CSV table of C-alpha atoms and ligand atoms in Angstrom, one decimal:
chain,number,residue,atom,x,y,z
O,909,UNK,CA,177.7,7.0,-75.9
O,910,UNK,CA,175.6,4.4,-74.0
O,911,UNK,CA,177.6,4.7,-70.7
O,912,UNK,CA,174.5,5.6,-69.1
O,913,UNK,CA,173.1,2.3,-69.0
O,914,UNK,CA,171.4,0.9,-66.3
O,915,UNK,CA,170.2,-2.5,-65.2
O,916,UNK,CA,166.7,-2.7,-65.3
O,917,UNK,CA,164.2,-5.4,-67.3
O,918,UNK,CA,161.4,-4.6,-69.5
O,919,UNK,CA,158.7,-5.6,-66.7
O,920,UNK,CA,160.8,-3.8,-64.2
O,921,UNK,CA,159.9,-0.8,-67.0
O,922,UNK,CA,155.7,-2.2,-66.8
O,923,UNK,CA,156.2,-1.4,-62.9
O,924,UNK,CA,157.1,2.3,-63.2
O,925,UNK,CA,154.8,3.7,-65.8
O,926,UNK,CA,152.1,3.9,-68.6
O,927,UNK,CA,154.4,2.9,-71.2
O,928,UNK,CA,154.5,2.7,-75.0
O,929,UNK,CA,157.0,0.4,-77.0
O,930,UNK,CA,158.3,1.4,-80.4
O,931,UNK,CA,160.6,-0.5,-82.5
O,932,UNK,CA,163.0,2.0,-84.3
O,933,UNK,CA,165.9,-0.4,-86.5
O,934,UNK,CA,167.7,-2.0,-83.6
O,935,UNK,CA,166.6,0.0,-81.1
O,936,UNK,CA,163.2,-0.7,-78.8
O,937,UNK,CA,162.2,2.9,-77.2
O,938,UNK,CA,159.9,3.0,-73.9
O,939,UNK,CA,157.9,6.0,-73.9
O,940,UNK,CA,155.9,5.9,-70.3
O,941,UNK,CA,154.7,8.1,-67.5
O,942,UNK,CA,156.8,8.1,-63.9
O,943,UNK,CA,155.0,8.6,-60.6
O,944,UNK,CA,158.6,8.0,-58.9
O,945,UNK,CA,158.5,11.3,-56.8
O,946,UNK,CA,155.8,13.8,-56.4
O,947,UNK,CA,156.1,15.5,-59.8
O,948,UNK,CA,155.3,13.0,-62.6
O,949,UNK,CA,157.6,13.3,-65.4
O,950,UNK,CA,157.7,11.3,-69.1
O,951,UNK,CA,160.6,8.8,-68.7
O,952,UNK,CA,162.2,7.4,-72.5
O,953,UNK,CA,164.7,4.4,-72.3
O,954,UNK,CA,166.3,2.9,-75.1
O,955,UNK,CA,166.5,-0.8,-75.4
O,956,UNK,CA,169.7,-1.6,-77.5
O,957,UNK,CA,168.2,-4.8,-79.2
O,958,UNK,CA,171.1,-6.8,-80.1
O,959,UNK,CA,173.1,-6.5,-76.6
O,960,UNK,CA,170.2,-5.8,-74.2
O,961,UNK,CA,171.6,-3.0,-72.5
O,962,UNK,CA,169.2,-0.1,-71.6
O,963,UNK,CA,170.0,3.9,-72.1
O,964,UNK,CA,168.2,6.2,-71.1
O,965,UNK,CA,168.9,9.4,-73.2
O,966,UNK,CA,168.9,12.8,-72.5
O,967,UNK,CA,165.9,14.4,-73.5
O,968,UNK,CA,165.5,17.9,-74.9
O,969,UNK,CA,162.6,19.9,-75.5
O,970,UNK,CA,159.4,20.8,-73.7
O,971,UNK,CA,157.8,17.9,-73.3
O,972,UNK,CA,153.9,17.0,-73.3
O,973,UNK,CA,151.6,18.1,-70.7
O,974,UNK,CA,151.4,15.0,-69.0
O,975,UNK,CA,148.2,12.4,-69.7
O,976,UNK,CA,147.3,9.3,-68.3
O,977,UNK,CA,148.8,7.9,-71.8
O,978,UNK,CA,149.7,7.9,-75.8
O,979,UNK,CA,149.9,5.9,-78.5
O,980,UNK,CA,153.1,5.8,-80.7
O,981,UNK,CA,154.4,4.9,-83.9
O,982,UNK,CA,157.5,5.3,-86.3
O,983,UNK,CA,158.1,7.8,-88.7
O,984,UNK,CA,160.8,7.1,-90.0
O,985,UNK,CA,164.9,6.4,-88.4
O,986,UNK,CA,164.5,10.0,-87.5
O,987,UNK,CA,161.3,10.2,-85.8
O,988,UNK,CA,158.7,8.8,-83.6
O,989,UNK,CA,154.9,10.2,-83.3
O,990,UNK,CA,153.2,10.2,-80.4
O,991,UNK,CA,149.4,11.1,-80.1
O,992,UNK,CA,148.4,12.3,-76.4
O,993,UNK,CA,145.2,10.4,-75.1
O,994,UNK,CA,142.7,12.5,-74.0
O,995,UNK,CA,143.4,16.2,-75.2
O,996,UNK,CA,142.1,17.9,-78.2
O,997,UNK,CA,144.0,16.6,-81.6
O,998,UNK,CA,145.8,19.9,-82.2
O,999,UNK,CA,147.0,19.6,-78.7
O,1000,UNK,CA,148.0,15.9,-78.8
O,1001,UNK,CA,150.7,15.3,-81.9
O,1002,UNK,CA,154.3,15.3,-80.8
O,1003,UNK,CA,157.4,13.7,-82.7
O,1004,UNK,CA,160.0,12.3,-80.4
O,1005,UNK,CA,163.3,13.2,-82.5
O,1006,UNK,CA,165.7,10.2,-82.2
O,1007,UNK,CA,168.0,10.5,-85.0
O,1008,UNK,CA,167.1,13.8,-86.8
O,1009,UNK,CA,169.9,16.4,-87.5
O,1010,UNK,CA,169.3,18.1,-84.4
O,1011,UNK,CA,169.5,15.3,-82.6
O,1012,UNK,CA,172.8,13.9,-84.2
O,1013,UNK,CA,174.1,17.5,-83.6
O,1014,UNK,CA,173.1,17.5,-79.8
O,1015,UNK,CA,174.7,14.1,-79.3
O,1016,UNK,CA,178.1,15.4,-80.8
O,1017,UNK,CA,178.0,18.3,-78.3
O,1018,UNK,CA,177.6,16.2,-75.3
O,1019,UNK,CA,178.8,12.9,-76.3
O,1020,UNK,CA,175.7,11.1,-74.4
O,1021,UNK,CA,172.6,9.8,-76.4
O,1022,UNK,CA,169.8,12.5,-77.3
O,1023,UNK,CA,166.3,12.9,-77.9
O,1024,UNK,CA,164.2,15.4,-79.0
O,1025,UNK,CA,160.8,16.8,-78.0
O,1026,UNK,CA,158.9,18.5,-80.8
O,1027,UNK,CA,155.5,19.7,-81.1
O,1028,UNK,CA,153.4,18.7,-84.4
O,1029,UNK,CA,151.8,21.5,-85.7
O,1030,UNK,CA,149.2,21.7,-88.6
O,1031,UNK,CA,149.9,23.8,-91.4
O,1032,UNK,CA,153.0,25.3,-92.5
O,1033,UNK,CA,153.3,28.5,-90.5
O,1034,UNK,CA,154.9,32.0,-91.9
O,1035,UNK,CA,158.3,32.5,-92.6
O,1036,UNK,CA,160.3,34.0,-89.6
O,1037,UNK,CA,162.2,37.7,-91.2
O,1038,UNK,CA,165.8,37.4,-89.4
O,1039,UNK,CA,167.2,41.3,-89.9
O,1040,UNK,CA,170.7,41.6,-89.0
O,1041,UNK,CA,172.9,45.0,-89.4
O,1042,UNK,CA,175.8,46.5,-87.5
O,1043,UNK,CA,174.5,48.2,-83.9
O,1044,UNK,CA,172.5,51.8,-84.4
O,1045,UNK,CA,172.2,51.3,-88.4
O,1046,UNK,CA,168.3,51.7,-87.5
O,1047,UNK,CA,167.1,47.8,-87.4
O,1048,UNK,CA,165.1,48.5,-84.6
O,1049,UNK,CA,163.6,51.4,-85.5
O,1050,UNK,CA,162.4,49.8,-88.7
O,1051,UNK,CA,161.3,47.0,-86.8
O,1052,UNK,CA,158.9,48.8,-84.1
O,1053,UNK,CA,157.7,50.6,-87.5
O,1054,UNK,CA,156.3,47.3,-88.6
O,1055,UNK,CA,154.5,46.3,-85.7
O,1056,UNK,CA,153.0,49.6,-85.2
O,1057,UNK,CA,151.6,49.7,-88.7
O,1058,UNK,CA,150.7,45.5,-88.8
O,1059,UNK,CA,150.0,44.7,-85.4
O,1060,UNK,CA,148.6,41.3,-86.6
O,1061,UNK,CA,151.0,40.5,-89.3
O,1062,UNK,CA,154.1,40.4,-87.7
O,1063,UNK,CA,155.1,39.1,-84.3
O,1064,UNK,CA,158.7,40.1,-82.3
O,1065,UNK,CA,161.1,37.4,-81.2
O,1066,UNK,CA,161.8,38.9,-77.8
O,1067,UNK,CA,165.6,37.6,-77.1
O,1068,UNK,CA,167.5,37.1,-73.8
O,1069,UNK,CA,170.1,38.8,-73.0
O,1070,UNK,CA,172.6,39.3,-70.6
O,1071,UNK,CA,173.1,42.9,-71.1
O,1072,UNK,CA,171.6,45.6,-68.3
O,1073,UNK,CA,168.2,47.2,-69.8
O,1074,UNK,CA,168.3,50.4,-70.8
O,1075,UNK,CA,166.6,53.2,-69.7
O,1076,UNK,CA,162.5,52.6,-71.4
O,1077,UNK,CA,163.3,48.9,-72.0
O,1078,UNK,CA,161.0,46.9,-70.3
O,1079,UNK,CA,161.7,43.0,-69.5
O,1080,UNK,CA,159.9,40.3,-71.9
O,1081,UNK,CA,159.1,43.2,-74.1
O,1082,UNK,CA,161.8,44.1,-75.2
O,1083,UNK,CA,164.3,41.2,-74.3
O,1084,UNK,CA,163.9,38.1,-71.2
O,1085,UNK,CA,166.9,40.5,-69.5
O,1086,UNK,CA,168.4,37.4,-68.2
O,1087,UNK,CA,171.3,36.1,-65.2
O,1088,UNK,CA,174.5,34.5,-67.7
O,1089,UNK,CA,174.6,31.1,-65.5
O,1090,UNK,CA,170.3,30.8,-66.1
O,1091,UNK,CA,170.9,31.4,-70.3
O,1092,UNK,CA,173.8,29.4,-70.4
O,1093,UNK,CA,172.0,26.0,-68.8
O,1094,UNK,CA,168.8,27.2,-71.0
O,1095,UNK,CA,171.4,27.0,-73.9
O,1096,UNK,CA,172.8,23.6,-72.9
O,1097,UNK,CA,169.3,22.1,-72.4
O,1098,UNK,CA,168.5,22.8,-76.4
O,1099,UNK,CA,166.2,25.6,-75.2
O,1100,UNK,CA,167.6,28.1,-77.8
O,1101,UNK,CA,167.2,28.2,-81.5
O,1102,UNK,CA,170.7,30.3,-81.5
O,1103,UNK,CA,172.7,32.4,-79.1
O,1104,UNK,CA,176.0,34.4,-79.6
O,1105,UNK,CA,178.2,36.8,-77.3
O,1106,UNK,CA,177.9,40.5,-79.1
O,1107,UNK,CA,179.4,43.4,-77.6
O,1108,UNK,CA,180.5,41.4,-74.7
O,1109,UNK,CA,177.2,40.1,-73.2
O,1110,UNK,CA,175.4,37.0,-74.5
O,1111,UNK,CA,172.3,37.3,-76.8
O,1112,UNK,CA,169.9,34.4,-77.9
O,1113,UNK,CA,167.2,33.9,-79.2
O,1114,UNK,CA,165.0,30.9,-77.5
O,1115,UNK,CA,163.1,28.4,-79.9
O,1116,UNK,CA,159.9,29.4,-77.8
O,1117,UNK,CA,160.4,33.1,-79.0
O,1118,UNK,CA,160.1,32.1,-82.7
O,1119,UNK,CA,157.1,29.3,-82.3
O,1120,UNK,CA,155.0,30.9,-80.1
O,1121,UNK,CA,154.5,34.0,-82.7
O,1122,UNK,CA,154.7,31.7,-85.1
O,1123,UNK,CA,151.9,29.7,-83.5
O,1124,UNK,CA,149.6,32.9,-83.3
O,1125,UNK,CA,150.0,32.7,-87.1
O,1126,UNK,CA,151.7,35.7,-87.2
O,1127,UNK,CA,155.2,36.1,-89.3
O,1128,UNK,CA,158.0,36.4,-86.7
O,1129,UNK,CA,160.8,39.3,-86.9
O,1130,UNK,CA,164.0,38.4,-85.2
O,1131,UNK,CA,166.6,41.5,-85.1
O,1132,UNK,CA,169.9,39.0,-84.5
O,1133,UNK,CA,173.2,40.0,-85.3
O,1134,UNK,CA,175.6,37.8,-88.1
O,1135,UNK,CA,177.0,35.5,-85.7
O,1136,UNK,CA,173.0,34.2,-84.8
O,1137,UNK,CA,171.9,35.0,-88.7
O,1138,UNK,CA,174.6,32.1,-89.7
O,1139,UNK,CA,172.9,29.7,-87.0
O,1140,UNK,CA,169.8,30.1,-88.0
O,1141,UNK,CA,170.3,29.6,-91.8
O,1142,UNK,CA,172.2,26.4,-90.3
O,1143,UNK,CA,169.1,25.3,-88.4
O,1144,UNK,CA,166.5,23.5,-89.7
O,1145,UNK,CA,164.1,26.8,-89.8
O,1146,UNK,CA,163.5,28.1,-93.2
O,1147,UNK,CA,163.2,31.8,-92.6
O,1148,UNK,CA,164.1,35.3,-95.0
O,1149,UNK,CA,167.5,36.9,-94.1
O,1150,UNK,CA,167.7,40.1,-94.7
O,1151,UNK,CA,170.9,42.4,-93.6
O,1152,UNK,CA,170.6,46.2,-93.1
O,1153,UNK,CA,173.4,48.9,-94.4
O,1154,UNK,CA,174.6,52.0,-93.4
O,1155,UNK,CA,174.8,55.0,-95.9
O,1156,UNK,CA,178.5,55.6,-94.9
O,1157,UNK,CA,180.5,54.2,-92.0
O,1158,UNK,CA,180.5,58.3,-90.7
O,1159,UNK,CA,176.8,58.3,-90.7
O,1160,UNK,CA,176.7,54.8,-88.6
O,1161,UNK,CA,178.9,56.5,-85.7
O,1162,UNK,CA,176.9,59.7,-85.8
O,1163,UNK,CA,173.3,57.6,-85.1
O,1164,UNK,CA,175.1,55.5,-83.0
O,1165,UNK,CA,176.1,58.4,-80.8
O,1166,UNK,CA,173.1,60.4,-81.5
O,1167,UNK,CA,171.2,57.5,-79.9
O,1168,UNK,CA,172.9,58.3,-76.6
O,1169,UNK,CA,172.9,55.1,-74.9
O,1170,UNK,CA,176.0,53.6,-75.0
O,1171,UNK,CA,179.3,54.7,-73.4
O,1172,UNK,CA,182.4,55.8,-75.0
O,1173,UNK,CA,184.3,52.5,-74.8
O,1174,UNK,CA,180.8,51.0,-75.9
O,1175,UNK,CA,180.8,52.7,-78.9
O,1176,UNK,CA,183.9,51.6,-80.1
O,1177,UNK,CA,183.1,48.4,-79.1
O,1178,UNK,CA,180.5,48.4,-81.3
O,1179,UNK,CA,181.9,50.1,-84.2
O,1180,UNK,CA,184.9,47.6,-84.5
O,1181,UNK,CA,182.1,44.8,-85.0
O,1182,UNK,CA,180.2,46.9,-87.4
O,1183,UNK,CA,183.2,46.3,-89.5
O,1184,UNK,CA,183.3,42.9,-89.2
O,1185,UNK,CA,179.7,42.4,-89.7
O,1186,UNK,CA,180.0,44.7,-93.3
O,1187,UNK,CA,182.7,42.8,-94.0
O,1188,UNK,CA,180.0,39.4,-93.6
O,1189,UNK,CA,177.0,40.7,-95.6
O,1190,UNK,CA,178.5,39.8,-98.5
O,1191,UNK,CA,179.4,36.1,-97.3
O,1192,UNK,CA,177.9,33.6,-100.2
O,1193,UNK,CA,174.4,32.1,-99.3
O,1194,UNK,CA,174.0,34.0,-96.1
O,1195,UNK,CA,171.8,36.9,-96.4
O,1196,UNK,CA,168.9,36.9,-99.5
O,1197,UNK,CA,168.5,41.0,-99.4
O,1198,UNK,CA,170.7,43.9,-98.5
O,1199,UNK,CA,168.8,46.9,-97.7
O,1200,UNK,CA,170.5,50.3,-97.2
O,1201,UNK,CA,169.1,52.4,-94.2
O,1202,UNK,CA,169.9,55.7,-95.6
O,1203,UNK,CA,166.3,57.6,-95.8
O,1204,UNK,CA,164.1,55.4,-93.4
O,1205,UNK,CA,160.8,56.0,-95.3
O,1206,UNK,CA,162.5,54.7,-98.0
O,1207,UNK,CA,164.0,51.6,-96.6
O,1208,UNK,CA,161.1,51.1,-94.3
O,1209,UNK,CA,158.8,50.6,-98.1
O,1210,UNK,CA,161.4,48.0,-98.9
O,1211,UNK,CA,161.6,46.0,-95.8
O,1212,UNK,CA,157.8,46.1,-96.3
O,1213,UNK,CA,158.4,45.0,-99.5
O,1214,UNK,CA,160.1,41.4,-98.5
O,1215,UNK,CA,158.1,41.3,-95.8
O,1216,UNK,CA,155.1,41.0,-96.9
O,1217,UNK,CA,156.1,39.3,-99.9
O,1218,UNK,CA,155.4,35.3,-100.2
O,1219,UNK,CA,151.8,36.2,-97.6
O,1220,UNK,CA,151.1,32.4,-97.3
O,1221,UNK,CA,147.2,31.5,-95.9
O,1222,UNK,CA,147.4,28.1,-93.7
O,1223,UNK,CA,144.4,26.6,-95.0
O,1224,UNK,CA,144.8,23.5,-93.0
O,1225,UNK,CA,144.5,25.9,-90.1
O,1226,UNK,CA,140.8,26.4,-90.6
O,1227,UNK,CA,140.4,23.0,-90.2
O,1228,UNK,CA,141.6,22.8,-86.5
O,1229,UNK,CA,140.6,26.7,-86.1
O,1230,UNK,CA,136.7,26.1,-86.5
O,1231,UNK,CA,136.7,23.8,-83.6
O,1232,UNK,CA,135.8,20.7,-85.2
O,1233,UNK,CA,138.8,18.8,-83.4
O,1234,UNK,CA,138.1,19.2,-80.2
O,1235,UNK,CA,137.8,15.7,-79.6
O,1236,UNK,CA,140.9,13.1,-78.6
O,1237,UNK,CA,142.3,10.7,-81.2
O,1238,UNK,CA,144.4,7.6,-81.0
O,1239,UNK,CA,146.4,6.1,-83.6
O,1240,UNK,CA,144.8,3.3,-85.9
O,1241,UNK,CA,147.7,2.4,-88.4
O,1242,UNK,CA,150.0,3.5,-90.9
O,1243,UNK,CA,150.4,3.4,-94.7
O,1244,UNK,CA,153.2,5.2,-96.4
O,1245,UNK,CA,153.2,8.7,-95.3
O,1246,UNK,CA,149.7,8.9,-93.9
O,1247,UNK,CA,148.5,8.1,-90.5
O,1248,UNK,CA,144.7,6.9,-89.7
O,1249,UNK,CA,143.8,8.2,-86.7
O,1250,UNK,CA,140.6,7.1,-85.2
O,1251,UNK,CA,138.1,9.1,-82.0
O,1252,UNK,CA,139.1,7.8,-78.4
O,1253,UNK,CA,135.5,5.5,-77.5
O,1254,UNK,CA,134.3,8.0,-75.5
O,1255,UNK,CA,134.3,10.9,-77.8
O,1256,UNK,CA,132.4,8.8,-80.6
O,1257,UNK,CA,129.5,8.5,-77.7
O,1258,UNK,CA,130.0,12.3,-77.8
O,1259,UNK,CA,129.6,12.5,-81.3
O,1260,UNK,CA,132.8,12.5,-82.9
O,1261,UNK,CA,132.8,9.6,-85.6
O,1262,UNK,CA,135.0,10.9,-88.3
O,1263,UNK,CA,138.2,8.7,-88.9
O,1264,UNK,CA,141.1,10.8,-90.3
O,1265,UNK,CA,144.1,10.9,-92.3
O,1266,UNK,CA,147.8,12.6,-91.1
O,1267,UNK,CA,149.4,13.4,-94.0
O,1268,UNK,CA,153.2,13.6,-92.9
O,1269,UNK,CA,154.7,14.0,-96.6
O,1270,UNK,CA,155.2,17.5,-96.1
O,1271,UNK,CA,156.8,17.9,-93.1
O,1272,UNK,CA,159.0,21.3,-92.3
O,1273,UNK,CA,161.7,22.7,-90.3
O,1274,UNK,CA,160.0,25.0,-88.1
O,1275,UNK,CA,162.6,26.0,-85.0
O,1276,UNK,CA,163.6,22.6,-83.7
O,1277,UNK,CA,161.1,22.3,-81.2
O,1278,UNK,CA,158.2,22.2,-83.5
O,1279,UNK,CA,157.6,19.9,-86.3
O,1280,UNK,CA,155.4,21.8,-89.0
O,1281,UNK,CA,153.7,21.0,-92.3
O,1282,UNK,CA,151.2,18.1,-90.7
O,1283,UNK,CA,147.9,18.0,-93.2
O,1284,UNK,CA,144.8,16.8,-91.7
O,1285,UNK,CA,141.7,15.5,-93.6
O,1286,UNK,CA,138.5,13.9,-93.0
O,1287,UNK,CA,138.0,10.3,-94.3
O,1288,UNK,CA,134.6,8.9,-93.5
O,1289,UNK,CA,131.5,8.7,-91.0
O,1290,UNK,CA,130.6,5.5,-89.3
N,1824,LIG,N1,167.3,56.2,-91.7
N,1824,LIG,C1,167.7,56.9,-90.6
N,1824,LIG,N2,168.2,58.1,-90.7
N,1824,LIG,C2,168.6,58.7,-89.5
N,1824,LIG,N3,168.5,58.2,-88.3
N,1824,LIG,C3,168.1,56.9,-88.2
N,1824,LIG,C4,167.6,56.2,-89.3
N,1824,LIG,N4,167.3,55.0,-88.9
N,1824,LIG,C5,167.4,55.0,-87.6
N,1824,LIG,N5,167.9,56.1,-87.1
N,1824,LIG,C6,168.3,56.5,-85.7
N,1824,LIG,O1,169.5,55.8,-85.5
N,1824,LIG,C7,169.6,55.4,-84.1
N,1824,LIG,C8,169.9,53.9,-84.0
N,1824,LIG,O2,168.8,53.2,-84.5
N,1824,LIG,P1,168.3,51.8,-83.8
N,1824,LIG,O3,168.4,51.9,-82.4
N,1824,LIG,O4,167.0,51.5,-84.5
N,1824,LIG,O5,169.5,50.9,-84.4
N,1824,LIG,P2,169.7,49.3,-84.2
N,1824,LIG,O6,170.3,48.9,-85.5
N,1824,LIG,O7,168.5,48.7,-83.7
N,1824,LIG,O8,170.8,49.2,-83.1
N,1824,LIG,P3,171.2,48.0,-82.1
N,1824,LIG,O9,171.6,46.9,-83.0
N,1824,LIG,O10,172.3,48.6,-81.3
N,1824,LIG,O11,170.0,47.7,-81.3
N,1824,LIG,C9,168.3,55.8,-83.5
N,1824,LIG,O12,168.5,57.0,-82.7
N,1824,LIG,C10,167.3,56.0,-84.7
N,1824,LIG,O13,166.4,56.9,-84.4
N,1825,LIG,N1,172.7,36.5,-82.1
N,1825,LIG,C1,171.9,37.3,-81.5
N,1825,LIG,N2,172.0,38.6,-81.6
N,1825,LIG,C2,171.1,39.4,-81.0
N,1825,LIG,C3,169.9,38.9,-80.3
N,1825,LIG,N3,169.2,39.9,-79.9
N,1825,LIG,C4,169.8,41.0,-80.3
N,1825,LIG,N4,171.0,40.8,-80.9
N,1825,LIG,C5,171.9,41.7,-81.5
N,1825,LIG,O1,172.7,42.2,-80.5
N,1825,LIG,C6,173.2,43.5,-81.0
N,1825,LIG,C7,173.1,44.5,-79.9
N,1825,LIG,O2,171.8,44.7,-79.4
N,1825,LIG,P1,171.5,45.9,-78.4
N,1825,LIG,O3,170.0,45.8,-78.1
N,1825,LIG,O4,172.4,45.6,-77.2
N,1825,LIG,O5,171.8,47.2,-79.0
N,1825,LIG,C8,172.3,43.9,-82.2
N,1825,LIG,O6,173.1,43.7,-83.4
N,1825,LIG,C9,171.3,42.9,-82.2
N,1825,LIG,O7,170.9,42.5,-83.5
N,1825,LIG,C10,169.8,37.5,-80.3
N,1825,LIG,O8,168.9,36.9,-79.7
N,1825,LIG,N5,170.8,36.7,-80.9
C-alpha cells in the first residue's frame, strides 16, 4: 500500500485541475478535474497527513459525467459526498467510497489503495429476486413467464458470459455474449457485482445489470447459479434468494435433454453440478425459499407469490419524478446526518429558491456502485 506515491505539492495539484479538498481522519483527499491529454478525466490523490506523501488510488466505478466542478464533504471514515455543479440534483449526488467494505475488500485483492465511485440515488429501490437452481430445472422458463405477464414490474439482469449463444439467443437480451480477456479486466476493474465459472465458461453478472433496472424502478430478476447466489448475499445488496428444485433427479435429466441444446458431454457436465448445487440449497442462511419446479403453473403462482410480496412504493421518488429538481445544487453545511444543500446563484435567478435537507440516516446497500436510501425534503423559501 502507498508505493504509488508520487512527488507532487499541493499547488502543483491547483495547476492541474478544478479541485476539491476533503479532510477524512489523517488523510487530505483531492477530488479535481484533469485536462492533461485530450480526454478530461476526474483525478483523486490522497494526501497522507502525517508524512506528506501523496497516493493516488485506484479508482473503481463509473465515475461522474465530467462538470466544470463539485463541492464535497465527509460522511463519515467510509465515505465522501460529492454534489456535481451544474446538473440536475438527482443527477449530481455521488459518494466517493474510501474505506467502506467494498473498498477494504478491493484493496485486499490488489494490495494498492482503492476508491470507490458510487452513484446516490433517492429512495430505496425494489429488492433484486436472485433465482438459482441446477441447469434445465425450468428457472428460465419461469422467469420469461414473469416478464411476459408484468412487463413493468420486473426487470432482467442480462449477464455476460463467455459461453457461445445458442440458437434464438440474441446478444444484450439475453446475455452481453462476451470475449474471456474483455470480462476478466471488467471483473478486475470492480465492474461486476459477481461472476463465477459454471459449466466451464465464465458467467457474471455486472453491477450495471442490477442498477440500471433497478433505477427504472422496476424489481430486478437475476437467474445466477449458487456459486454467484453466495456473492451476492456477501455483497452489500440486500436482495430475496430464492433456489428452484427438481421433482426427481430423473425428471431434471429428462428436461435437460428434452431441451435439446446441449451436447452429450454438456449434459453430464451439467448434471454432476446439479448435484453439487442440491447438495447447497440447504447451506444455513443462503437461500430464504425453496421452490419445487414440478407442475410449472403451480410453481410459477409461488414464485409470483415472493415476488411480488414486500411491493415497496419509493415515495421519495415522486419528489425528484415531478420535475421539481431540475435545478443544480451545491453543498451549504452539515449537521448530524443531514446535508443543507442550497440552488447554484444562477438557478435562484431562474426561480429555484427552496434550500433543502439530505437526509443520509438511511442509507442502503444497493449493488456497490450505487448508494441508495438518500431522502430529500424541502426546508424553506427565501
Ligand atoms: N415444470 C416443468 N415441467 C416440465 N418441463 C419444464 C418445466 N419447467 C421447465 N420445463 C422445461 O425444461 C427445460 C429446461 O427449462 P429452462 O431452460 O427454463 O431451465 P433453466 O433452469 O433455465 O436452465 P439453465 O440453467 O441451463 O439455463 C425447457 O425445455 C422447459 O420448457
Ligand atoms: N454466477 C452466475 N451464474 C449465472 C449467470 N448467468 C447465468 N448463470 C447460471 O449459469 C448456468 C448456465 O446457464 P446457461 O444459460 O448456459 O444454461 C445457470 O445455472 C445460470 O443460472 C451469472 O451472471 N452469474
Amino acid at each position: 500500500m502507498g508505493e504509488e506515491a508520487v512527488e507532487f505539492s499541493v499547488e502543483k495539484v491547483a495547476e492541474d485541475c478544478k479541485q476539491s479538498t476533503v479532510d477524512v481522519g489523517d488523510r487530505t483527499y483531492v477530488i479535481g478535474r484533469s485536462d492533461d491529454d485530450s480526454k478530461s478525466s476526474i483525478i483523486i490523490k490522497i494526501l497522507e497527513k502525517l508524512t506528506q506523501t501523496w497516493v493516488v488510488p485506484t479508482v473503481l466505478g463509473t465515475q461522474p459525467t465530467l462538470t466544470e466542478s463539485q463541492s464535497a464533504i465527509p460522511v463519515n471514515d467510509e465515505k465522501i459526498l460529492i454534489i456535481e455543479k451544474g446538473v440536475p440534483l438527482n443527477e449530481s449526488i455521488w459518494f466517493l467510497e474510501i474505506d467502506t467494505p467494498f473498498v477494504k475488500q478491493q484493496r485486499k485483492i490488489k494490495g494498492t489503495e482503492v476508491v470507490s465511485w458510487s452513484k446516490g440515488v433517492i429512495g430505496v429501490g425494489q429488492k433484486p429476486v436472485v433465482i438459482s437452481g441446477p441447469s434445465g430445472v425450468g428457472k428460465g422458463t419461469l422467469i420469461a413467464k414473469l416478464m411476459k405477464d408484468y412487463p413493468s414490474k420486473f426487470g432482467f439482469s442480462v449477464s455476460h458470459t463467455t459461453r457461445s449463444p445458442r440458437e434464438k439467443e440474441i446478444d444484450g437480451v439475453h446475455y452481453h455474449f462476451t470475449e474471456r480477456s474483455k470480462i476478466e479486466k471488467d471483473i478486475s476493474e470492480g465492474k461486476f457485482l459477481e461472476f463465477a465459472h459454471v459449466h466451464g465458461n465464465i458467467y457474471g453478472t455486472s453491477i450495471e445489470a442490477v442498477e440500471s433496472v433497478t433505477d427504472e424502478g422496476k424489481r430486478c430478476i437475476l437467474d445466477i447459479d449458487v456459486q454467484g447466489a453466495r456473492s451476492v448475499r456477501a455483497s452489500s445488496l440486500e436482495a430475496i434468494f430464492i433456489f428452484v428444485c427438481p421433482p426427481s433427479f430423473e425428471e431434471l435429466e429428462k428436461r435437460l435433454r428434452a431441451r435439446g441444446t446441449e451436447t452429450e458431454e454438456q449434459i453430464q457436465k451439467r448434471l454432476r453440478n446439479a448435484r453439487a448445487e442440491l447438495d447447497q440449497s440447504n447451506s444455513p442462511g443462503l437461500f430464504d425459499h425453496l421452490l419445487v419446479n414440478d407442475d410449472l403453473e403451480t410453481c410459477y403462482e409461488n414464485l409470483k407469490l415472493l415476488s411480488l410480496d414486500d411491493d415497496q412504493e419509493d415515495s421519495d421518488d415522486l419528489f425528484i419524478k415531478d420535475g421539481k429538481q431540475t435545478a443544480s445544487f451545491c453543498i451549504v453545511s452539515k449537521h448530524d446526518s443531514e446535508i443543507l444543500l442550497q440552488p447554484e446563484p444562477n438557478e435562484a435567478k431562474n426561480g429555484a429558491t427552496s434550500l433543502l435537507a439530505l437526509d443520509l440516516s438511511s442509507l442502503s446497500g444497493g449493488a456497490p456502485g450505487r448508494t441508495r436510501g438518500l431522502k430529500i425534503r424541502s426546508i424553506n423559501s427565501f
